[in-house]
Amino acid sequence: MVSYDENGGYPHPDHIMAHKVAVEAFHAAGDPERYPGTGESWAPSKLYYDRAFSPDRFRALHFALEEAGLQSPYAERLASWLEADAEGHTPPRPMHQTTTQVDCGDYFEARDDALRAHRTQIDPLGFFFAVSPEMQRRAWPWEDYTLVHSVIPAELPEKDLFAGLR
């Protein structure tokens, strides 16, 4: 099962609520007494948090754009994540470290098409699409996750969300 972390990936109220519901569902699943009348119980084996907003990923994409002589929309975001502000406050560290990187480069176009379907929420000319899929495949061809709970043995790091399940 994959969800957002406690911060919603970034402080997004809908994502934060999705996190709360997903974590509750993960821990309640498999217990037929928790939600009677909702069907046969079944329990997932692993819970991951999506790390789409990983500073490492944004740094790699930022430098790929700069190396190609293109303007990066990520400079300000990276500065807020990676540098102290004028008052000396250091940026927060990621709540969870990446444990799992899945090579998804062959599917970036399908991912982007799905994201563009959210027309009222995603600017098709915005920072989500600033880096071409081809450039992403060269700079950061993975999707990152953090394994936060597993009821089966897990060997970290992983390259497959289904590691240990097949």
PDB file of C-alpha atoms in Angstrom:
ATOM      1  CA  MET A   1       0.000   0.000   0.000  1.00  0.00           C
ATOM      2  CA  VAL A   2       1.318   3.462  -0.910  1.00  0.00           C
ATOM      3  CA  SER A   3       0.280   6.777   0.638  1.00  0.00           C
ATOM      4  CA  TYR A   4       1.583  10.208   1.501  1.00  0.00           C
ATOM      5  CA  ASP A   5       3.643  10.837   4.631  1.00  0.00           C
ATOM      6  CA  GLU A   6       2.406  12.859   7.615  1.00  0.00           C
ATOM      7  CA  ASN A   7       3.167  16.069   5.732  1.00  0.00           C
ATOM      8  CA  GLY A   8       1.200  15.051   2.651  1.00  0.00           C
ATOM      9  CA  GLY A   9       4.377  15.140   0.553  1.00  0.00           C
ATOM     10  CA  TYR A  10       4.300  18.889   1.175  1.00  0.00           C
ATOM     11  CA  PRO A  11       1.870  20.646   3.490  1.00  0.00           C
ATOM     12  CA  HIS A  12      -1.292  19.870   1.495  1.00  0.00           C
ATOM     13  CA  PRO A  13      -4.463  19.366   3.600  1.00  0.00           C
ATOM     14  CA  ASP A  14      -6.075  16.818   1.255  1.00  0.00           C
ATOM     15  CA  HIS A  15      -2.884  14.755   1.140  1.00  0.00           C
ATOM     16  CA  ILE A  16      -2.508  14.922   4.927  1.00  0.00           C
ATOM     17  CA  MET A  17      -6.043  13.582   5.345  1.00  0.00           C
ATOM     18  CA  ALA A  18      -5.336  10.881   2.741  1.00  0.00           C
ATOM     19  CA  HIS A  19      -2.321   9.889   4.855  1.00  0.00           C
ATOM     20  CA  LYS A  20      -4.430   9.629   8.016  1.00  0.00           C
ATOM     21  CA  VAL A  21      -7.097   7.525   6.306  1.00  0.00           C
ATOM     22  CA  ALA A  22      -4.529   5.276   4.605  1.00  0.00           C
ATOM     23  CA  VAL A  23      -2.599   4.573   7.813  1.00  0.00           C
ATOM     24  CA  GLU A  24      -5.843   3.787   9.646  1.00  0.00           C
ATOM     25  CA  ALA A  25      -6.919   1.512   6.792  1.00  0.00           C
ATOM     26  CA  PHE A  26      -3.549  -0.261   6.726  1.00  0.00           C
ATOM     27  CA  HIS A  27      -3.713  -1.084  10.419  1.00  0.00           C
ATOM     28  CA  ALA A  28      -7.443  -1.915  10.391  1.00  0.00           C
ATOM     29  CA  ALA A  29      -7.328  -4.131   7.310  1.00  0.00           C
ATOM     30  CA  GLY A  30      -7.504  -7.806   8.062  1.00  0.00           C
ATOM     31  CA  ASP A  31      -9.491  -7.293  11.259  1.00  0.00           C
ATOM     32  CA  PRO A  32     -13.078  -8.370  10.490  1.00  0.00           C
ATOM     33  CA  GLU A  33     -14.281  -6.666  13.688  1.00  0.00           C
ATOM     34  CA  ARG A  34     -13.069  -3.171  12.717  1.00  0.00           C
ATOM     35  CA  TYR A  35     -15.486  -2.423   9.900  1.00  0.00           C
ATOM     36  CA  PRO A  36     -18.164  -5.126   9.809  1.00  0.00           C
ATOM     37  CA  GLY A  37     -20.310  -5.321   6.719  1.00  0.00           C
ATOM     38  CA  THR A  38     -17.663  -3.890   4.405  1.00  0.00           C
ATOM     39  CA  GLY A  39     -16.634  -7.160   2.799  1.00  0.00           C
ATOM     40  CA  GLU A  40     -14.118  -9.876   3.435  1.00  0.00           C
ATOM     41  CA  SER A  41     -11.105  -8.678   5.404  1.00  0.00           C
ATOM     42  CA  TRP A  42      -7.664  -8.663   3.833  1.00  0.00           C
ATOM     43  CA  ALA A  43      -4.433  -7.181   5.142  1.00  0.00           C
ATOM     44  CA  PRO A  44      -1.704  -5.565   3.040  1.00  0.00           C
ATOM     45  CA  SER A  45       1.834  -6.655   3.855  1.00  0.00           C
ATOM     46  CA  LYS A  46       3.679  -3.368   3.378  1.00  0.00           C
ATOM     47  CA  LEU A  47       3.019   0.354   3.805  1.00  0.00           C
ATOM     48  CA  TYR A  48       5.098   2.853   1.844  1.00  0.00           C
ATOM     49  CA  TYR A  49       5.171   6.628   1.806  1.00  0.00           C
ATOM     50  CA  ASP A  50       5.624   8.287  -1.558  1.00  0.00           C
ATOM     51  CA  ARG A  51       8.733  10.505  -1.800  1.00  0.00           C
ATOM     52  CA  ALA A  52       7.857  12.415  -4.991  1.00  0.00           C
ATOM     53  CA  PHE A  53       9.028  15.636  -3.324  1.00  0.00           C
ATOM     54  CA  SER A  54      12.482  14.300  -2.460  1.00  0.00           C
ATOM     55  CA  PRO A  55      15.092  17.096  -2.341  1.00  0.00           C
ATOM     56  CA  ASP A  56      17.594  14.713  -3.977  1.00  0.00           C
ATOM     57  CA  ARG A  57      15.273  14.250  -6.953  1.00  0.00           C
ATOM     58  CA  PHE A  58      14.614  17.971  -7.335  1.00  0.00           C
ATOM     59  CA  ARG A  59      18.345  18.704  -7.061  1.00  0.00           C
ATOM     60  CA  ALA A  60      19.124  16.200  -9.842  1.00  0.00           C
ATOM     61  CA  LEU A  61      16.404  17.636 -12.093  1.00  0.00           C
ATOM     62  CA  HIS A  62      17.532  21.205 -11.341  1.00  0.00           C
ATOM     63  CA  PHE A  63      21.114  20.461 -12.350  1.00  0.00           C
ATOM     64  CA  ALA A  64      19.983  18.552 -15.459  1.00  0.00           C
ATOM     65  CA  LEU A  65      18.068  21.625 -16.617  1.00  0.00           C
ATOM     66  CA  GLU A  66      20.998  23.937 -15.875  1.00  0.00           C
ATOM     67  CA  GLU A  67      23.448  21.641 -17.701  1.00  0.00           C
ATOM     68  CA  ALA A  68      21.136  21.745 -20.731  1.00  0.00           C
ATOM     69  CA  GLY A  69      21.168  25.566 -20.606  1.00  0.00           C
ATOM     70  CA  LEU A  70      17.520  25.709 -19.529  1.00  0.00           C
ATOM     71  CA  GLN A  71      16.003  27.720 -16.719  1.00  0.00           C
ATOM     72  CA  SER A  72      15.096  25.664 -13.671  1.00  0.00           C
ATOM     73  CA  PRO A  73      11.899  26.380 -11.745  1.00  0.00           C
ATOM     74  CA  TYR A  74      13.341  24.503  -8.771  1.00  0.00           C
ATOM     75  CA  ALA A  75      16.027  26.943  -7.549  1.00  0.00           C
ATOM     76  CA  GLU A  76      13.844  28.706  -4.977  1.00  0.00           C
ATOM     77  CA  ARG A  77      12.357  25.438  -3.717  1.00  0.00           C
ATOM     78  CA  LEU A  78      15.808  23.894  -3.346  1.00  0.00           C
ATOM     79  CA  ALA A  79      17.129  26.932  -1.511  1.00  0.00           C
ATOM     80  CA  SER A  80      14.290  26.724   0.991  1.00  0.00           C
ATOM     81  CA  TRP A  81      14.990  23.023   1.514  1.00  0.00           C
ATOM     82  CA  LEU A  82      18.760  23.044   1.479  1.00  0.00           C
ATOM     83  CA  GLU A  83      19.992  26.370   2.838  1.00  0.00           C
ATOM     84  CA  ALA A  84      19.554  28.318   6.043  1.00  0.00           C
ATOM     85  CA  ASP A  85      17.345  31.383   5.766  1.00  0.00           C
ATOM     86  CA  ALA A  86      18.472  34.975   6.477  1.00  0.00           C
ATOM     87  CA  GLU A  87      17.839  34.437  10.193  1.00  0.00           C
ATOM     88  CA  GLY A  88      19.965  31.286  10.275  1.00  0.00           C
ATOM     89  CA  HIS A  89      17.126  28.765  10.543  1.00  0.00           C
ATOM     90  CA  THR A  90      18.182  25.522   8.949  1.00  0.00           C
ATOM     91  CA  PRO A  91      15.727  23.749   6.658  1.00  0.00           C
ATOM     92  CA  PRO A  92      13.832  20.733   7.940  1.00  0.00           C
ATOM     93  CA  ARG A  93      15.271  17.332   7.216  1.00  0.00           C
ATOM     94  CA  PRO A  94      13.088  14.875   5.326  1.00  0.00           C
ATOM     95  CA  MET A  95      10.788  13.079   7.737  1.00  0.00           C
ATOM     96  CA  HIS A  96      11.603   9.749   6.113  1.00  0.00           C
ATOM     97  CA  GLN A  97      14.602   8.535   4.158  1.00  0.00           C
ATOM     98  CA  THR A  98      14.185   6.769   0.839  1.00  0.00           C
ATOM     99  CA  THR A  99      14.336   2.987   1.236  1.00  0.00           C
ATOM    100  CA  THR A 100      12.993   1.972  -2.154  1.00  0.00           C
ATOM    101  CA  GLN A 101      13.758   3.251  -5.645  1.00  0.00           C
ATOM    102  CA  VAL A 102      11.733   1.800  -8.495  1.00  0.00           C
ATOM    103  CA  ASP A 103      12.971   2.344 -12.058  1.00  0.00           C
ATOM    104  CA  CYS A 104       9.913   3.880 -13.725  1.00  0.00           C
ATOM    105  CA  GLY A 105      11.519   5.782 -16.592  1.00  0.00           C
ATOM    106  CA  ASP A 106       9.661   3.801 -19.246  1.00  0.00           C
ATOM    107  CA  TYR A 107       6.361   5.009 -17.775  1.00  0.00           C
ATOM    108  CA  PHE A 108       7.003   8.734 -17.279  1.00  0.00           C
ATOM    109  CA  GLU A 109       4.791   9.726 -20.218  1.00  0.00           C
ATOM    110  CA  ALA A 110       1.848   7.724 -18.819  1.00  0.00           C
ATOM    111  CA  ARG A 111       2.474   9.224 -15.366  1.00  0.00           C
ATOM    112  CA  ASP A 112       2.507  12.738 -16.789  1.00  0.00           C
ATOM    113  CA  ASP A 113      -0.658  12.124 -18.836  1.00  0.00           C
ATOM    114  CA  ALA A 114      -2.416  10.950 -15.670  1.00  0.00           C
ATOM    115  CA  LEU A 115      -1.235  14.037 -13.784  1.00  0.00           C
ATOM    116  CA  ARG A 116      -2.400  16.341 -16.591  1.00  0.00           C
ATOM    117  CA  ALA A 117      -5.887  14.816 -16.257  1.00  0.00           C
ATOM    118  CA  HIS A 118      -6.199  16.818 -13.007  1.00  0.00           C
ATOM    119  CA  ARG A 119      -6.705  20.004 -15.023  1.00  0.00           C
ATOM    120  CA  THR A 120      -8.204  22.002 -12.192  1.00  0.00           C
ATOM    121  CA  GLN A 121      -5.248  21.255  -9.913  1.00  0.00           C
ATOM    122  CA  ILE A 122      -2.173  20.948 -12.121  1.00  0.00           C
ATOM    123  CA  ASP A 123      -0.808  23.640 -14.421  1.00  0.00           C
ATOM    124  CA  PRO A 124       0.191  21.820 -17.637  1.00  0.00           C
ATOM    125  CA  LEU A 125       2.966  24.400 -18.044  1.00  0.00           C
ATOM    126  CA  GLY A 126       3.994  24.282 -14.380  1.00  0.00           C
ATOM    127  CA  PHE A 127       7.003  22.909 -12.559  1.00  0.00           C
ATOM    128  CA  PHE A 128       5.690  19.329 -12.568  1.00  0.00           C
ATOM    129  CA  PHE A 129       6.374  19.251 -16.319  1.00  0.00           C
ATOM    130  CA  ALA A 130       9.482  21.452 -16.520  1.00  0.00           C
ATOM    131  CA  VAL A 131      11.760  18.488 -17.251  1.00  0.00           C
ATOM    132  CA  SER A 132      11.090  16.333 -20.297  1.00  0.00           C
ATOM    133  CA  PRO A 133      10.570  12.615 -19.671  1.00  0.00           C
ATOM    134  CA  GLU A 134      13.758  11.908 -21.638  1.00  0.00           C
ATOM    135  CA  MET A 135      15.812  14.269 -19.453  1.00  0.00           C
ATOM    136  CA  GLN A 136      14.231  12.734 -16.330  1.00  0.00           C
ATOM    137  CA  ARG A 137      15.225   9.248 -17.517  1.00  0.00           C
ATOM    138  CA  ARG A 138      18.841  10.454 -17.640  1.00  0.00           C
ATOM    139  CA  ALA A 139      18.835  12.478 -14.399  1.00  0.00           C
ATOM    140  CA  TRP A 140      16.482  10.575 -12.050  1.00  0.00           C
ATOM    141  CA  PRO A 141      14.693   7.573 -13.627  1.00  0.00           C
ATOM    142  CA  TRP A 142      13.182   6.393 -10.361  1.00  0.00           C
ATOM    143  CA  GLU A 143      10.159   6.896  -8.189  1.00  0.00           C
ATOM    144  CA  ASP A 144      11.177   7.012  -4.517  1.00  0.00           C
ATOM    145  CA  TYR A 145       9.394   5.496  -1.529  1.00  0.00           C
ATOM    146  CA  THR A 146       9.931   4.886   2.162  1.00  0.00           C
ATOM    147  CA  LEU A 147       8.946   1.517   3.605  1.00  0.00           C
ATOM    148  CA  VAL A 148       7.404   2.461   6.950  1.00  0.00           C
ATOM    149  CA  HIS A 149       5.758  -0.804   7.963  1.00  0.00           C
ATOM    150  CA  SER A 150       6.123  -4.384   6.819  1.00  0.00           C
ATOM    151  CA  VAL A 151       4.734  -7.617   8.219  1.00  0.00           C
ATOM    152  CA  ILE A 152       7.190  -9.602   6.094  1.00  0.00           C
ATOM    153  CA  PRO A 153      11.003  -9.516   6.236  1.00  0.00           C
ATOM    154  CA  ALA A 154      12.406  -6.717   4.080  1.00  0.00           C
ATOM    155  CA  GLU A 155      15.945  -6.247   2.811  1.00  0.00           C
ATOM    156  CA  LEU A 156      16.696  -2.564   2.344  1.00  0.00           C
ATOM    157  CA  PRO A 157      17.292  -0.844   0.070  1.00  0.00           C
ATOM    158  CA  GLU A 158      14.663  -2.200  -2.311  1.00  0.00           C
ATOM    159  CA  LYS A 159      14.152  -1.726  -6.033  1.00  0.00           C
ATOM    160  CA  ASP A 160      10.663  -3.235  -6.155  1.00  0.00           C
ATOM    161  CA  LEU A 161       7.554  -2.457  -4.097  1.00  0.00           C
ATOM    162  CA  PHE A 162       6.652  -6.140  -4.323  1.00  0.00           C
ATOM    163  CA  ALA A 163      10.023  -7.385  -3.014  1.00  0.00           C
ATOM    164  CA  GLY A 164       9.400 -10.331  -0.713  1.00  0.00           C
ATOM    165  CA  LEU A 165       5.827 -10.729  -1.913  1.00  0.00           C
ATOM    166  CA  ARG A 166       6.415 -12.639  -5.153  1.00  0.00           C
TER     167      ARG A 166
END
